[in-house]
CSV table of C-alpha atoms in Angstrom, one decimal:
chain,number,residue,atom,x,y,z
G,38,GLU,CA,23.5,224.0,4.9
G,39,ALA,CA,27.2,224.0,4.2
G,40,GLY,CA,29.2,221.2,4.8
G,41,VAL,CA,32.9,220.7,6.5
G,42,THR,CA,35.3,223.1,4.6
G,43,GLN,CA,39.0,222.6,4.5
G,44,PHE,CA,41.8,225.0,3.2
G,45,PRO,CA,44.0,224.6,1.3
G,46,SER,CA,42.9,221.8,-1.0
G,47,HIS,CA,46.5,221.1,-1.8
G,48,SER,CA,49.8,222.2,-0.3
G,49,VAL,CA,53.3,221.4,-1.7
G,50,ILE,CA,56.2,222.4,0.8
G,51,GLU,CA,59.9,221.5,1.2
G,52,LYS,CA,61.1,219.3,4.2
G,53,GLY,CA,61.7,221.7,7.1
G,54,GLN,CA,59.1,224.0,6.2
G,55,THR,CA,55.9,224.9,8.3
G,56,VAL,CA,52.4,224.4,6.9
G,57,THR,CA,49.1,225.3,8.6
G,58,LEU,CA,45.8,223.6,7.7
G,59,ARG,CA,42.4,225.1,8.4
G,60,CYS,CA,39.1,223.2,9.0
G,61,ASP,CA,35.7,224.8,9.3
G,62,PRO,CA,33.1,222.5,10.6
G,63,ILE,CA,29.3,222.4,10.1
G,64,SER,CA,27.8,225.3,12.2
G,65,GLY,CA,26.8,224.3,15.7
G,66,HIS,CA,28.8,221.0,15.8
G,67,ASP,CA,30.7,220.9,18.9
G,68,ASN,CA,32.8,217.9,17.9
G,69,LEU,CA,35.7,218.4,15.6
G,70,TYR,CA,38.1,215.7,14.4
G,71,TRP,CA,41.4,215.4,12.5
G,72,TYR,CA,42.3,212.2,10.6
G,73,ARG,CA,45.2,211.5,8.2
G,74,ARG,CA,45.6,209.2,5.4
G,75,VAL,CA,49.2,208.4,4.2
G,76,MET,CA,49.8,206.7,1.0
G,77,GLY,CA,48.5,203.4,0.7
G,78,LYS,CA,47.5,203.2,4.4
G,79,GLU,CA,44.2,203.4,6.3
G,80,ILE,CA,42.6,206.7,7.4
G,81,LYS,CA,43.9,207.1,10.9
G,82,PHE,CA,42.6,209.5,13.7
G,83,LEU,CA,44.6,212.1,15.0
G,84,LEU,CA,42.7,214.1,17.6
G,85,HIS,CA,39.3,215.2,18.8
G,86,PHE,CA,38.2,218.5,20.1
G,87,VAL,CA,34.9,219.2,22.0
G,88,LYS,CA,34.3,223.0,21.5
G,89,GLU,CA,37.7,224.4,22.1
G,90,SER,CA,39.1,221.6,24.4
G,91,LYS,CA,41.2,218.6,23.4
G,92,GLN,CA,39.2,215.7,24.3
G,93,ASP,CA,41.6,213.1,22.9
G,94,GLU,CA,44.9,213.5,21.1
G,95,SER,CA,46.2,210.2,21.2
G,96,GLY,CA,46.6,209.9,17.5
G,97,MET,CA,49.1,212.9,17.3
G,98,PRO,CA,52.2,211.4,15.8
G,99,ASN,CA,54.5,213.7,17.5
G,100,ASN,CA,55.2,217.3,18.9
G,101,ARG,CA,55.7,218.6,15.4
G,102,PHE,CA,51.9,218.6,15.1
G,103,LEU,CA,50.0,221.3,16.9
G,104,ALA,CA,46.2,221.7,16.7
G,105,GLU,CA,44.2,224.5,17.9
G,106,ARG,CA,40.6,225.3,18.0
G,107,THR,CA,40.3,228.9,19.7
G,108,GLY,CA,36.7,229.9,20.4
G,109,GLY,CA,35.4,226.5,19.4
G,110,THR,CA,34.7,227.3,15.8
G,111,TYR,CA,37.4,226.6,13.2
G,112,SER,CA,40.5,224.5,13.8
G,113,THR,CA,44.0,224.8,12.6
G,114,LEU,CA,46.6,221.9,12.4
G,115,LYS,CA,50.3,223.2,12.1
G,116,VAL,CA,53.1,220.9,11.0
G,117,GLN,CA,56.4,222.4,12.0
G,118,PRO,CA,58.9,221.4,10.8
G,119,ALA,CA,57.4,219.2,8.0
G,120,GLU,CA,59.1,215.8,7.1
G,121,LEU,CA,58.7,213.5,4.2
G,122,GLU,CA,56.5,211.1,6.0
G,123,ASP,CA,53.9,213.8,6.8
G,124,SER,CA,52.6,213.7,3.2
G,125,GLY,CA,49.2,212.5,2.8
G,126,VAL,CA,45.5,213.7,3.1
G,127,TYR,CA,44.5,215.3,6.2
G,128,PHE,CA,40.7,215.2,6.9
G,129,CYS,CA,38.6,217.1,9.3
G,130,ALA,CA,35.3,216.0,10.3
G,131,SER,CA,32.5,217.4,12.8
G,132,SER,CA,29.6,216.0,14.5
G,133,GLN,CA,26.9,217.2,16.9
G,134,GLY,CA,27.2,216.5,20.5
G,135,ARG,CA,24.0,214.9,21.3
G,136,LEU,CA,24.7,211.4,21.1
G,137,ALA,CA,27.0,209.5,23.4
G,138,GLY,CA,30.2,207.8,22.1
G,139,GLY,CA,31.0,207.3,18.4
G,140,ARG,CA,27.2,206.7,17.6
G,141,GLN,CA,26.7,210.1,16.0
G,142,THR,CA,27.7,210.6,12.4
G,143,GLN,CA,31.0,212.2,11.7
G,144,TYR,CA,30.8,214.7,8.4
G,145,PHE,CA,33.9,214.8,6.7
G,146,GLY,CA,35.5,217.6,4.8
G,147,PRO,CA,37.2,216.9,1.3
G,148,GLY,CA,40.7,216.8,2.9
G,149,THR,CA,44.0,218.7,2.3
G,150,ARG,CA,46.5,217.0,0.1
G,151,LEU,CA,49.9,217.6,1.5
G,152,LEU,CA,53.1,216.9,-0.4
G,153,VAL,CA,56.5,217.3,1.5
G,154,LEU,CA,59.6,217.3,-0.9
A,76,ILE,CA,45.3,197.7,18.8
A,77,LEU,CA,42.1,197.8,16.8
A,78,ASN,CA,42.1,196.2,13.2
A,79,VAL,CA,39.4,196.8,10.9
A,80,GLU,CA,39.6,194.7,7.9
A,81,GLN,CA,37.8,194.9,4.7
A,82,SER,CA,37.6,192.6,1.7
A,83,PRO,CA,37.9,192.6,-1.2
A,84,GLN,CA,40.5,195.5,-1.7
A,85,SER,CA,39.0,196.1,-5.1
A,86,LEU,CA,36.2,194.8,-7.2
A,87,HIS,CA,35.2,195.3,-10.9
A,88,VAL,CA,31.7,194.4,-11.9
A,89,GLN,CA,29.5,195.1,-14.8
A,90,GLU,CA,26.6,197.5,-14.7
A,91,GLY,CA,23.4,195.9,-13.4
A,92,ASP,CA,25.3,193.2,-11.3
A,93,SER,CA,24.6,193.1,-7.7
A,94,THR,CA,27.6,193.1,-5.4
A,95,ASN,CA,28.6,192.9,-1.6
A,96,PHE,CA,31.7,193.5,0.5
A,97,THR,CA,32.8,192.9,4.1
A,98,CYS,CA,33.9,194.7,6.8
A,99,SER,CA,35.4,192.8,10.0
A,100,PHE,CA,36.0,194.7,13.1
A,101,PRO,CA,36.7,194.0,17.0
A,102,SER,CA,33.5,193.0,18.8
A,103,SER,CA,34.9,194.1,22.3
A,104,ASN,CA,33.7,197.4,23.7
A,105,PHE,CA,31.8,197.9,20.4
A,106,TYR,CA,29.8,201.1,20.0
A,107,ALA,CA,29.0,201.7,16.5
A,108,LEU,CA,30.0,200.7,12.9
A,109,HIS,CA,30.1,203.5,10.0
A,110,TRP,CA,29.9,203.1,6.2
A,111,TYR,CA,31.2,205.8,4.0
A,112,ARG,CA,31.3,206.2,0.2
A,113,TRP,CA,34.4,208.2,-1.0
A,114,GLU,CA,35.3,209.4,-4.4
A,115,THR,CA,38.9,210.8,-4.5
A,116,ALA,CA,39.1,214.4,-4.0
A,117,LYS,CA,35.7,214.7,-2.5
A,118,SER,CA,34.4,214.4,1.0
A,119,PRO,CA,33.7,210.9,2.1
A,120,GLU,CA,29.8,210.7,2.2
A,121,ALA,CA,28.4,209.1,5.4
A,122,LEU,CA,26.0,206.0,4.3
A,123,PHE,CA,25.2,204.4,7.6
A,124,VAL,CA,25.7,204.3,11.2
A,125,MET,CA,24.8,201.0,12.8
A,126,THR,CA,24.9,200.3,16.5
A,127,LEU,CA,22.6,197.0,17.3
A,128,ASN,CA,23.4,193.5,16.6
A,129,GLY,CA,21.1,192.4,13.5
A,130,ASP,CA,20.7,196.0,12.5
A,131,GLU,CA,19.7,196.4,8.7
A,132,LYS,CA,19.8,199.6,7.0
A,133,LYS,CA,19.0,200.8,3.5
A,134,LYS,CA,19.4,203.9,1.2
A,135,GLY,CA,18.3,203.3,-2.1
A,136,ARG,CA,19.9,200.5,-3.9
A,137,ILE,CA,22.6,200.3,-0.9
A,138,SER,CA,21.9,198.3,2.1
A,139,ALA,CA,24.0,197.1,5.2
A,140,THR,CA,23.8,194.4,7.8
A,141,LEU,CA,25.4,194.3,11.2
A,142,ASN,CA,26.7,191.4,13.4
A,143,THR,CA,28.3,192.6,16.5
A,144,LYS,CA,28.9,189.2,18.2
A,145,GLU,CA,30.9,187.9,15.5
A,146,GLY,CA,32.3,191.4,14.5
A,147,TYR,CA,31.3,191.8,10.9
A,148,SER,CA,29.1,194.0,8.5
A,149,TYR,CA,28.1,193.5,4.9
A,150,LEU,CA,27.4,196.2,2.4
A,151,TYR,CA,25.1,195.4,-0.6
A,152,ILE,CA,24.8,197.2,-3.7
A,153,LYS,CA,21.7,196.1,-5.9
A,154,GLY,CA,21.9,196.6,-9.5
A,155,SER,CA,25.3,198.4,-9.5
A,156,GLN,CA,25.5,201.7,-11.8
A,157,PRO,CA,28.7,203.5,-13.0
A,158,GLU,CA,28.2,206.2,-10.6
A,159,ASP,CA,28.3,203.8,-7.7
A,160,SER,CA,32.2,203.6,-8.6
A,161,ALA,CA,33.8,204.8,-5.5
A,162,THR,CA,36.0,203.5,-2.4
A,163,TYR,CA,33.5,202.2,0.3
A,164,LEU,CA,35.0,202.6,3.7
A,165,CYS,CA,34.0,201.2,7.0
A,166,ALA,CA,34.9,202.4,10.4
A,167,SER,CA,34.4,201.0,13.9
A,168,ASN,CA,33.8,202.9,17.0
A,169,ASN,CA,35.0,200.9,20.0
A,170,ALA,CA,36.1,203.7,22.6
A,171,GLY,CA,35.6,207.3,22.9
A,172,ASN,CA,34.7,209.1,19.8
A,173,MET,CA,37.5,208.0,17.4
A,174,LEU,CA,36.7,206.0,14.1
A,175,THR,CA,39.2,203.2,13.2
A,176,PHE,CA,39.0,202.7,9.4
A,177,GLY,CA,39.5,199.7,7.3
A,178,GLY,CA,41.7,200.0,4.1
A,179,GLY,CA,38.3,200.3,1.9
A,180,THR,CA,37.0,198.4,-1.1
A,181,ARG,CA,37.5,200.1,-4.3
A,182,LEU,CA,34.5,199.3,-6.6
A,183,MET,CA,34.4,200.1,-10.3
A,184,VAL,CA,31.4,199.5,-12.4
A,185,LYS,CA,31.9,199.2,-16.1
A,186,PRO,CA,28.9,200.2,-18.3
């Protein structure tokens, strides 16, 4: 079974440009999460989809970030316009929807390393 | 604001040594404690999900315990091997589905 995949693995852009990150969850997983780790800090939650609906977007830093999950399969995270402080590793994770709350294992992808110059 | 703390931040051990590290988390509204093993540029690998006070879980030479009343978990590695070198992350789930991560413990095992 394929794991969570993310594309691209690395992205280097200039301040003010737009970048779109993609995540393909494990097939059949209803829950999809985005997390971010900025340099030297902890991994932090951004948002959570259940199928195509945003369940919790309390971690999204501001309105320059837009996440979508059309059709409840893959998800994209767009940053527009990118700022220097957006640099970091963006992780996607997915889980099945069978257990309540956070008791289910979240399976992580390898992340996209974003550098904004 | 939830704070999940891990100690130590880094650890150097010799091959064959046994080691352990700590994760402390808020005990209020606790649902689950997750442990991950992460090698840079790879996907964090899920090790354990622990929910009940007194839980003990084991996977090969790695085991973990959970105390939800006082808000801590220990991860143990018996007979460390160079391939155990990685960052070990714990994450607490206290509301909804989001995980709150600690800063990780970076383990380096010298041959």
